[in-house]
Coordinates of C-alpha atoms in Angstrom, one line a residue:
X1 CA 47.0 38.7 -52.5
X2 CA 48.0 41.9 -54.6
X3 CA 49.4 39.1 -57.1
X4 CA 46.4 37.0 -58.1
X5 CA 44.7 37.6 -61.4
X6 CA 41.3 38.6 -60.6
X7 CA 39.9 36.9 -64.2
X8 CA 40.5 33.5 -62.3
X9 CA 37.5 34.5 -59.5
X10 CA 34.6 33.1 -60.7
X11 CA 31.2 33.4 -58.7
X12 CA 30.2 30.3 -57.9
X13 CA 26.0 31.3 -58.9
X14 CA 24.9 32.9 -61.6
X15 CA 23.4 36.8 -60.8
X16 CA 20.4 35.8 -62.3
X17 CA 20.3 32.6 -59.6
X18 CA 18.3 33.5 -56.9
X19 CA 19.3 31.6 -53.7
X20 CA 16.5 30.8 -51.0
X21 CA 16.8 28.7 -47.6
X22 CA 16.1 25.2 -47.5
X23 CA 13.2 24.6 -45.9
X24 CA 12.5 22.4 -42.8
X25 CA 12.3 18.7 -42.9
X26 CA 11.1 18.3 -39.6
X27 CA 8.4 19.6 -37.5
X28 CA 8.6 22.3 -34.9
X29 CA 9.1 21.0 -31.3
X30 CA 7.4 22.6 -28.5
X31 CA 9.1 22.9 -25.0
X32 CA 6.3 20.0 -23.4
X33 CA 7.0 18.0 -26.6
X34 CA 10.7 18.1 -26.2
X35 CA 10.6 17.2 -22.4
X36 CA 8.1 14.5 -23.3
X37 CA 10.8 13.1 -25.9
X38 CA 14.0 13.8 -23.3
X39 CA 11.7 12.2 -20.3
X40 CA 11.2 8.9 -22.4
X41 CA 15.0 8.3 -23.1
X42 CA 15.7 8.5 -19.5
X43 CA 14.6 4.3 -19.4
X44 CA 14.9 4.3 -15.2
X45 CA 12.4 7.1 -15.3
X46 CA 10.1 5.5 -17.6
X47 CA 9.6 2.5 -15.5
X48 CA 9.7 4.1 -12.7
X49 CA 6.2 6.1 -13.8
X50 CA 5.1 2.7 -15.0
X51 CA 5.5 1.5 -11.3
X52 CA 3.5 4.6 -9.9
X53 CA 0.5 4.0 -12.4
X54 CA 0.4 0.6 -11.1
X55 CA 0.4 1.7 -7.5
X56 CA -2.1 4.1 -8.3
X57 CA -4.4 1.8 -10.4
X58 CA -4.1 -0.6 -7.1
X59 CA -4.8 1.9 -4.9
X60 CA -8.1 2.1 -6.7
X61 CA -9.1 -1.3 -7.6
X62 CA -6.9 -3.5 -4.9
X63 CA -9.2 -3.4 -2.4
X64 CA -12.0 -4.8 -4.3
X65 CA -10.0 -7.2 -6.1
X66 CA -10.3 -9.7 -3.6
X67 CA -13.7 -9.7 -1.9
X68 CA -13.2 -10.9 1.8
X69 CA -15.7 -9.2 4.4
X70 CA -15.6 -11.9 7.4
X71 CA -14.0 -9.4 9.7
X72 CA -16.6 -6.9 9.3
X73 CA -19.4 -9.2 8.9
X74 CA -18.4 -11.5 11.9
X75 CA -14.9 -10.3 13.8
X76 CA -15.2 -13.1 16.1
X77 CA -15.5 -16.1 13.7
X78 CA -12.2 -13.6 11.5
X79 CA -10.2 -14.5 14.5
X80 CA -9.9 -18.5 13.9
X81 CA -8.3 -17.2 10.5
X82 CA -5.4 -15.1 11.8
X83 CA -2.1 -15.4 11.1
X84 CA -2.3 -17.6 8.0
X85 CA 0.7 -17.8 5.5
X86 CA 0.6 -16.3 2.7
X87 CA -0.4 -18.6 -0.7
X88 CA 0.1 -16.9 -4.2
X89 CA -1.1 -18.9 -7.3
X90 CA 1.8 -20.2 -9.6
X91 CA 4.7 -18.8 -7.3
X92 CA 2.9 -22.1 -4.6
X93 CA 4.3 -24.6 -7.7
X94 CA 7.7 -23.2 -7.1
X95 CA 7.6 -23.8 -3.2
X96 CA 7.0 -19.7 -2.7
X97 CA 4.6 -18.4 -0.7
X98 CA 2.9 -21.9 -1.2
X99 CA 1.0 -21.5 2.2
X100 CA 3.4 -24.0 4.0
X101 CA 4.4 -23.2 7.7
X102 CA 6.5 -25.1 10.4
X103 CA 4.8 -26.0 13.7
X104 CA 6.1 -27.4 16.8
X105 CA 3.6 -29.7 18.6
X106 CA 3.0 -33.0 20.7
X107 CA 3.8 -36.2 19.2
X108 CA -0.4 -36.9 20.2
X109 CA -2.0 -34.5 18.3
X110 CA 0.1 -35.1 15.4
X111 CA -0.8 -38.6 15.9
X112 CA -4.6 -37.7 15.9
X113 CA -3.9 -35.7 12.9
X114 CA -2.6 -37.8 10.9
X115 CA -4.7 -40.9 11.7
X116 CA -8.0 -38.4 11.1
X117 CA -9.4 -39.1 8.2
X118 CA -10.1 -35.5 7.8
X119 CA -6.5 -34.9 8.4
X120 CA -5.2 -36.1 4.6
X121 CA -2.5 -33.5 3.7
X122 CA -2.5 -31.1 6.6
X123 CA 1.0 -33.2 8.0
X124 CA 3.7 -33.1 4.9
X125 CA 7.1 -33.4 6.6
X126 CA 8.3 -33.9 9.6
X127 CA 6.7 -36.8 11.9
X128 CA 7.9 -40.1 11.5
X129 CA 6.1 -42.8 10.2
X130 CA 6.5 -45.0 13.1
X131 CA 4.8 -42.3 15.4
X132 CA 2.0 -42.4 12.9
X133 CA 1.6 -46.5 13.0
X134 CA 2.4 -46.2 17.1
X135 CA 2.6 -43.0 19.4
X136 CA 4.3 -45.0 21.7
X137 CA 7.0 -46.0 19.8
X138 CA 10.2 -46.8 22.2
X139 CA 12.4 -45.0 19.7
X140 CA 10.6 -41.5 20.6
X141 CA 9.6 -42.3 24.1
X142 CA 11.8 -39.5 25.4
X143 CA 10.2 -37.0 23.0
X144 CA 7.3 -35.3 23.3
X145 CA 7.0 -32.4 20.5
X146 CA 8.3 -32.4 16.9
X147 CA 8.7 -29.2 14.6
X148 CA 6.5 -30.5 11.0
X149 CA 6.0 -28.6 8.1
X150 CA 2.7 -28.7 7.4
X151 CA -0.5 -27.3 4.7
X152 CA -1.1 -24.2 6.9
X153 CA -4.6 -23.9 5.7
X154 CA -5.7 -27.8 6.1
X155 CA -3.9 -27.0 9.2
X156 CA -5.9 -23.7 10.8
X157 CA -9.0 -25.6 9.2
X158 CA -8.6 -28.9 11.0
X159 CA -8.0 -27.6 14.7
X160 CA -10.8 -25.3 14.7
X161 CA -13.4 -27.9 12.8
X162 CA -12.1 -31.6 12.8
X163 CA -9.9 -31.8 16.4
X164 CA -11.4 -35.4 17.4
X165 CA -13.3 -35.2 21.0
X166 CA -10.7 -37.8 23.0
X167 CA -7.8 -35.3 22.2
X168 CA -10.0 -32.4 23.9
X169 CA -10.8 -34.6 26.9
X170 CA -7.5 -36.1 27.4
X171 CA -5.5 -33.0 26.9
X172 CA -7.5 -29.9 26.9
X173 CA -7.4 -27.1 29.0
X174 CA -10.5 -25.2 28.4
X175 CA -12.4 -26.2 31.2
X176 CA -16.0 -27.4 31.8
X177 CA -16.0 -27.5 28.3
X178 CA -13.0 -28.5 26.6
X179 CA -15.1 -28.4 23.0
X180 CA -15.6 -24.8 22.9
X181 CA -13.3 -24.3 20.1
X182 CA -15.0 -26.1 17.8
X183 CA -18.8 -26.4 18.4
X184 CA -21.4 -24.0 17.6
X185 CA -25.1 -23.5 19.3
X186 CA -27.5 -23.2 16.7
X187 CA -31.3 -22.7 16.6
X188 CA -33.5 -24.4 14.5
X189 CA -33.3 -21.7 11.6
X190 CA -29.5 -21.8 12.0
X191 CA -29.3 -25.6 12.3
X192 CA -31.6 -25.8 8.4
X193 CA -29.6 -23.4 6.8
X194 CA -26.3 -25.0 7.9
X195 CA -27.3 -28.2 6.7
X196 CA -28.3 -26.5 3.4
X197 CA -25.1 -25.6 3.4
X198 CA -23.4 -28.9 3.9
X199 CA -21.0 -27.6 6.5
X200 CA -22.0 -29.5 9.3
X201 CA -20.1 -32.2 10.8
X202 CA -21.8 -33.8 13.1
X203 CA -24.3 -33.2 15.7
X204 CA -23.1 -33.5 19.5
X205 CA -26.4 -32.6 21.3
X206 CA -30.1 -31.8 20.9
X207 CA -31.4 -29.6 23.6
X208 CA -35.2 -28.9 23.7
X209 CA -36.4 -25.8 26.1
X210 CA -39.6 -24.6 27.2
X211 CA -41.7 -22.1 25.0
X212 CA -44.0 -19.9 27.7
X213 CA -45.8 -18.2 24.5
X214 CA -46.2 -21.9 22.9
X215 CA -45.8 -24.7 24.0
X216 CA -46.3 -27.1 21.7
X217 CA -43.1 -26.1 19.7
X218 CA -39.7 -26.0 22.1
X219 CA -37.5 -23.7 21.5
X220 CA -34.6 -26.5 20.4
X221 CA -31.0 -25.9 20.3
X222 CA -28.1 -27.9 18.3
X223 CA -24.8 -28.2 19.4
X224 CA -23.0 -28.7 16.2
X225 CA -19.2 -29.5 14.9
X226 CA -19.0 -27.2 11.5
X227 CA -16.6 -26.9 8.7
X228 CA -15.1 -23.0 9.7
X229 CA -13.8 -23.0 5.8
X230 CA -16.9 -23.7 4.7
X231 CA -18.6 -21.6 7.4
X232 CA -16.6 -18.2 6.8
X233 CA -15.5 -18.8 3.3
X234 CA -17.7 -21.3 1.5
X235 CA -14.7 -23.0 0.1
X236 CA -12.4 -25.5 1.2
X237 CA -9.0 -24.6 2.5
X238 CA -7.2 -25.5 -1.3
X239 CA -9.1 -23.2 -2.7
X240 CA -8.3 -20.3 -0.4
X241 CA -5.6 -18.0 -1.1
X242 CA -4.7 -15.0 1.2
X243 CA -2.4 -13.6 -1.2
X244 CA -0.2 -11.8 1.6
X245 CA -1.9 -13.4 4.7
X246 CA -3.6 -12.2 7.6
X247 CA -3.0 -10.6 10.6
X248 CA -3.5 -10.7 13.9
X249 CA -7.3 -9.7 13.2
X250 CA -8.1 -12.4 10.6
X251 CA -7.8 -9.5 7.5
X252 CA -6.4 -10.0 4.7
X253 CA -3.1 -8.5 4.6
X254 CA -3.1 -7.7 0.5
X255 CA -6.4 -5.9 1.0
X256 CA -5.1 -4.0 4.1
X257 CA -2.1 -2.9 2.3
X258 CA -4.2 -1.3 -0.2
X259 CA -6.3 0.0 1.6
X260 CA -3.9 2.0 3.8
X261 CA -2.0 3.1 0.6
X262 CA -5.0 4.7 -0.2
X263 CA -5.0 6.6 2.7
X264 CA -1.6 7.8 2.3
X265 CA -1.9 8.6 -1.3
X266 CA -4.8 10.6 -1.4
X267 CA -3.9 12.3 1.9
X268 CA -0.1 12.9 0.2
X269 CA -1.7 14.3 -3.1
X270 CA -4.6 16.2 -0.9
X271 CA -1.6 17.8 1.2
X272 CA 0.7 18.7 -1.8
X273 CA -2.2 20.5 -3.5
X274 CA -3.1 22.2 -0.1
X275 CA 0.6 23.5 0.0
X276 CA 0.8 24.2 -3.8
X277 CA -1.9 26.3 -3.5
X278 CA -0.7 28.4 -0.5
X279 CA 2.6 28.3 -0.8
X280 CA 3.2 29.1 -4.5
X281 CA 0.2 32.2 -4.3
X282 CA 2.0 34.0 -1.8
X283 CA 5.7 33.1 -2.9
X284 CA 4.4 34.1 -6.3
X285 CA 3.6 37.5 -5.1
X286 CA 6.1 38.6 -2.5
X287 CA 9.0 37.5 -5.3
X288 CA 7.3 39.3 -8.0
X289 CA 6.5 42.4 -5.9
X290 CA 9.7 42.1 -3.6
X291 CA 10.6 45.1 -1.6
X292 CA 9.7 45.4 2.0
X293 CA 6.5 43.5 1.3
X294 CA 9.3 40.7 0.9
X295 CA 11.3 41.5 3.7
X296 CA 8.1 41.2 6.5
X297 CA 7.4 38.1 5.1
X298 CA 10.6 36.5 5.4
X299 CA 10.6 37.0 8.8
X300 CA 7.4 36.1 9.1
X301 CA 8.6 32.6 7.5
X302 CA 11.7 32.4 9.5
X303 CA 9.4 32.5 12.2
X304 CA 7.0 29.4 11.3
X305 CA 9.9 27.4 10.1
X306 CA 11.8 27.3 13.4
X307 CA 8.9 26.0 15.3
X308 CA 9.8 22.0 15.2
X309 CA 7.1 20.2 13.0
X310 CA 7.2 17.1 15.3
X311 CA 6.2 19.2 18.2
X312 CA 2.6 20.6 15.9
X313 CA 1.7 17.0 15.5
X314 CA 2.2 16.2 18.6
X315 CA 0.1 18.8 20.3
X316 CA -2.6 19.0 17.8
X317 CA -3.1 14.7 17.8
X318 CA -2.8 14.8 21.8
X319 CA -5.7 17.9 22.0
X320 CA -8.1 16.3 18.8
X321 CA -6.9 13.0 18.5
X322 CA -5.6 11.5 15.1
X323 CA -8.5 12.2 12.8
X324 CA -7.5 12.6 9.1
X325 CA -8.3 16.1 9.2
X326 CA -6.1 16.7 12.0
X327 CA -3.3 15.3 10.4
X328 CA -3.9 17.4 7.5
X329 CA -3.4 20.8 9.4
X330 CA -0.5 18.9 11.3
X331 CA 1.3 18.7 7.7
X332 CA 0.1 21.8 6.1
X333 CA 0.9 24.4 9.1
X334 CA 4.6 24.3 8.1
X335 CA 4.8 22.3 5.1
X336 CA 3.7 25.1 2.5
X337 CA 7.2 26.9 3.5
X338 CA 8.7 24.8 1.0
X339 CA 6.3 25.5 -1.8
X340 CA 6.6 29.4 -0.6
X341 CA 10.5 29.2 -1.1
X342 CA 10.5 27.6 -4.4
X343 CA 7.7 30.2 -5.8
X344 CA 9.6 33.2 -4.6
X345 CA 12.6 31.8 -6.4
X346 CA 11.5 31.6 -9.1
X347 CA 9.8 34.7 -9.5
X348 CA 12.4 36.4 -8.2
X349 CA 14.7 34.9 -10.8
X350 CA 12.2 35.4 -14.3
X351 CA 10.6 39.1 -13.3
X352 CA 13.5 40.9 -15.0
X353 CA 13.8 39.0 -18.0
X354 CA 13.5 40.6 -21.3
X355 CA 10.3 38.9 -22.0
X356 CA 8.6 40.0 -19.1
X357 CA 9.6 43.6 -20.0
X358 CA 8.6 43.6 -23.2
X359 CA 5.2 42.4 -21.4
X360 CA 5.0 45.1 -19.3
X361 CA 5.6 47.5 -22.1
X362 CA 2.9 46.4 -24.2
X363 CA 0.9 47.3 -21.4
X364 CA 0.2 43.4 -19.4
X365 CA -1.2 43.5 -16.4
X366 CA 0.7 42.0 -13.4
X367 CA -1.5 39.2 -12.8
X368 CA -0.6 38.0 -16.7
X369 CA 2.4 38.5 -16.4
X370 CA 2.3 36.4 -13.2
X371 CA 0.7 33.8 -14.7
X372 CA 0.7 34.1 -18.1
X373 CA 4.9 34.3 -19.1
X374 CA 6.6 33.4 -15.3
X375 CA 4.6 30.7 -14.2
X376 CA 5.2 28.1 -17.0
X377 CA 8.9 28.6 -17.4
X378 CA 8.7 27.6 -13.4
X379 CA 6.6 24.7 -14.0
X380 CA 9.5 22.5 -14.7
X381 CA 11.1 22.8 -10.9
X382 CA 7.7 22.9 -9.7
X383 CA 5.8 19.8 -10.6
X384 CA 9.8 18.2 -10.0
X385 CA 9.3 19.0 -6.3
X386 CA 5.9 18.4 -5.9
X387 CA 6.7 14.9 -7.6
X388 CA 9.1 13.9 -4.5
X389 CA 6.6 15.7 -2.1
X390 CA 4.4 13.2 -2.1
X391 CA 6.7 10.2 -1.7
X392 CA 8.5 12.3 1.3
X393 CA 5.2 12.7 3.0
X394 CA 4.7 8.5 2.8
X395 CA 7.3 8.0 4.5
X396 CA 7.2 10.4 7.1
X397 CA 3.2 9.8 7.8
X398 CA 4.5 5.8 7.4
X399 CA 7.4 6.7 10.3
X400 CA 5.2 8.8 12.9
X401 CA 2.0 5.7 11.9
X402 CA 5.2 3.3 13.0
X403 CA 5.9 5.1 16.0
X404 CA 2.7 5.3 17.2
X405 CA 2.2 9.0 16.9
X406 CA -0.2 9.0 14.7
X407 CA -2.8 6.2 14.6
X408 CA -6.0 6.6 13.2
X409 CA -9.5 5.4 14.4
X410 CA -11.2 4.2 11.8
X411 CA -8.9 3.9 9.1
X412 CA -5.5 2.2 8.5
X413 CA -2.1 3.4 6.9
X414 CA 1.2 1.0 6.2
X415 CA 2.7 2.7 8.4
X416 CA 0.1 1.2 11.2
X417 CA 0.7 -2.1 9.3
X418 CA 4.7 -2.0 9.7
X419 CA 4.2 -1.4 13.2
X420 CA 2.1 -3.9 13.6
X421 CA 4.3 -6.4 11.6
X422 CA 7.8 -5.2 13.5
X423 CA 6.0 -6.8 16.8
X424 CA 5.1 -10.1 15.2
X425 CA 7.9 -10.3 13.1
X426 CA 9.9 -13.2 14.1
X427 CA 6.7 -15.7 14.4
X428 CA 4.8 -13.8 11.4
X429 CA 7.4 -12.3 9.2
X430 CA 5.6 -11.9 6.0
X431 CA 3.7 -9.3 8.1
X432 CA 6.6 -6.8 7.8
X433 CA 7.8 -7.8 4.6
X434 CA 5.0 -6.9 2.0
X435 CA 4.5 -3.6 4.2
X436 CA 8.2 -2.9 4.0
X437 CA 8.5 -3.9 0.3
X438 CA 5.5 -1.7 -1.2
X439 CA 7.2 1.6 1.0
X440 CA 10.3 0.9 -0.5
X441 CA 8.7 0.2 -4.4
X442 CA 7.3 3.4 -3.7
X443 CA 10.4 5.6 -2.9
X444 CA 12.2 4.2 -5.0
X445 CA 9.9 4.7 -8.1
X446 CA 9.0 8.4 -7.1
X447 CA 13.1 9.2 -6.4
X448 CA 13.6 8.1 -9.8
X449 CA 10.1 9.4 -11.5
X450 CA 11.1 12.9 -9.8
X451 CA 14.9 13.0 -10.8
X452 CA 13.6 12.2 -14.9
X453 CA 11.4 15.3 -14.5
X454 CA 13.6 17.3 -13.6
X455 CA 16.1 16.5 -16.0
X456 CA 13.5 16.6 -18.7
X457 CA 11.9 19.9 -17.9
X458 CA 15.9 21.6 -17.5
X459 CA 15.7 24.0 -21.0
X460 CA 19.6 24.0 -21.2
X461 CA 19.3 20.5 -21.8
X462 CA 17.2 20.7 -25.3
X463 CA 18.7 19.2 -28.2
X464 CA 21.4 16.9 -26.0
X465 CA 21.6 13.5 -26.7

């Protein structure tokens, strides 16, 4: 070093250059921004917040999207439409969920069926020709029933409208009156506006009675054969589609499943906020304040988190039933622990930092430094938690609604549906399926939806690609 001529170092600017920073091409980043950015790279995550939006946008318009009132206007005349396959346009072209179902039945009334000329299409495979031209056929004189695929909606609509008279008498079993399934006693009124209608078949018997207050017009009744599509739907059974089904009560099972996953949402959101609020306001406080105000409530908390949470339900549903409202407390008497943990945590953890000092020194009162400088850099595990809190409370209302602890009264939750699907399952088993599949869409879609939140709001993961 000692031997290098020092005319040969050069400075590379001038003295009179004056050298500056180069400014910024881009534009300053906030910490939401970035997150925002870092969550839309995560592509599972992305989709899976697609998925909720649709849930969500179902949960409010799904019920309404098919308008289908018969069980509430008249459950009796619902019941003739249980148990119907499902039928989803375009998929049906495909043979998939095309409203097709195989029967087992006597060679007879498939023989009535398909000689009916209201029978056209209800038989599509199955039942062989020769049993069609002859029911007697020597070649199926040992058989009596045969398993046919068949239009499951010309099928439901024929037995309970068209089923000819000589099949009732020769092989009913109703009794005195082995039409009962498919006649109906009208008045006059009732007989007029039917017949506007164009629903009736045919008319079996005109009764006239006495009228004590006027005689001169009998009170006349009409025993009537009706069209139950045409009746309860005003359409005929091609045109119907029960998207999911029905169930055992004639309701649409697509509506149903909406309906109870409205339930469950709102009650999951309602119970998240519930917790938020109490859990996070006194975590916030006994971490920030610590000390032996900290200590008592630990206890305290040890306390309430060792009584068993299926034991609360189960007492409060047994002594005030299953009410919304009651299983609202049932969830919220121990489920705000969690929220309380995660608050102390976290103020525990930020309460020393250097910016919360330099806070205090300025003179900030406790509450804004609460709220004001700790609070947001703990919104990233927060609203991560709360995120899988509300799929975790689905499932759990979904597995004590299965179980048959908790069963509401006047509303209806998946969970009710599943159960009620897992006992019909092996006649009906689209009943479980859609059921099963939306719970799982769910989990699935808030697992992910949670994990890309909390790899998004993770500050030591700004500026990684």
């Amino acid at each position: 070093m000692m031997n290098i001529d020092k005319n040969k170092l050069v400075l590379v600017h001038d003295k009179s250059d004056l050298i500056k920073d180069l400014p910024l091409e881009t534009k300053e980043i906030g910490y939401y921004q970035d997150s925002w950015n870092r969550f839309k790279k995560n592509k599972g995550a992305l989709v899976a917040f697609i998925v909720i939006c649709f849930v969500f946008f179902m949960v409010l318009v799904g019920p309404y999207m098919k308008p289908y009132d018969l069980p509430e206007r008249d459950p009796n005349l619902a019941l003739r439409f249980k148990f119907i396959e499902p039928k989803i346009p375009f998929l049906e072209n495909f043979g998939i969920f095309d409203g097709r179902r195989e029967v087992t039945a006597g060679k007879y009334f498939l023989n009535a069926v398909a000689n009916s000329p209201y029978g056209e299409g209800v038989i599509i495979s199955g039942f062989p020709q020769e049993l069609v031209e002859d029911v007697n056929h020597p070649n199926y004189a040992d058989i009596t029933e045969f398993t046919v695929v068949v239009d499951h909606y010309k099928f439901v609509n024929y037995t309970q409208s068209y089923m000819p008279t000589t099949y009732f008498g020769n092989h009913g079993t109703l009794g005195s009156d082995p039409l009962a399934p498919v006649i109906e006693n009208l008045s006059r009124a009732q007989f007029e506006a039917y017949l506007a209608r164009n629903i009736i078949i045919d008319v079996i018997s005109i009764t006239e009675s006495p009228n004590a207050q006027d005689p001169a017009n009998p009170f006349i009744t009409y025993k009537v054969r009706v069209d139950r599509f045409k009746q309860a739907l005003n359409q005929l059974p091609e045109d119907t589609y029960f998207w999911f089904g029905t169930n055992e009560h004639g309701r649409d099972l697509f509506t149903e499943i909406w309906r109870g996953a409205r339930i469950s949402i709102l009650m999951a959101i309602g119970i998240v906020l519930i917790n938020a609020v109490i859990g996070l306001t006194i975590g916030s406080i006994v971490g920030y304040y610590g000390g032996v105000l900290d200590l008592l409530f630990d206890r305290f908390v040890e306390i309430v988190s060792a009584v068993p949470f299926l034991s609360v339900l189960v007492l409060l549903t047994l002594r005030f039933g299953t009410d919304l409202w009651v299983i609202i407390v049932a969830f919220t008497a121990t489920g705000w622990i969690g929220s309380y943990g995660t608050g102390r945590m976290q103020f525990y953890r930020f309460k020393n930092r250097e910016y919360v000092l330099a806070a205090r020194t300025l003179g900030a009162s406790d509450a804004r430094i609460m709220f004001k400088h700790i609070l947001p850099n703990t919104l990233g595990l927060i609203v991560t938690s709360y995120a899988l809190a509300i799929p975790a409370f689905v499932f759990s209302e979904a597995t004590y609604s299965f179980l048959g602890i908790i069963n509401y009264k006047e509303a209806i939750s998946v969970g009710m549906l599943i159960q009620q699907g897992q006992a019909q399952m092996h006649s009906y088993p689209y009943l479980l399926l859609f059921p099963s599949i939306y719970i799982a869409i769910l989990m699935i879609a808030f697992n992910l939806f949670g994990n890309g939140l909390r790899d998004a709001f993770n500050p030591s993961l700004r500026g990684v690609e």
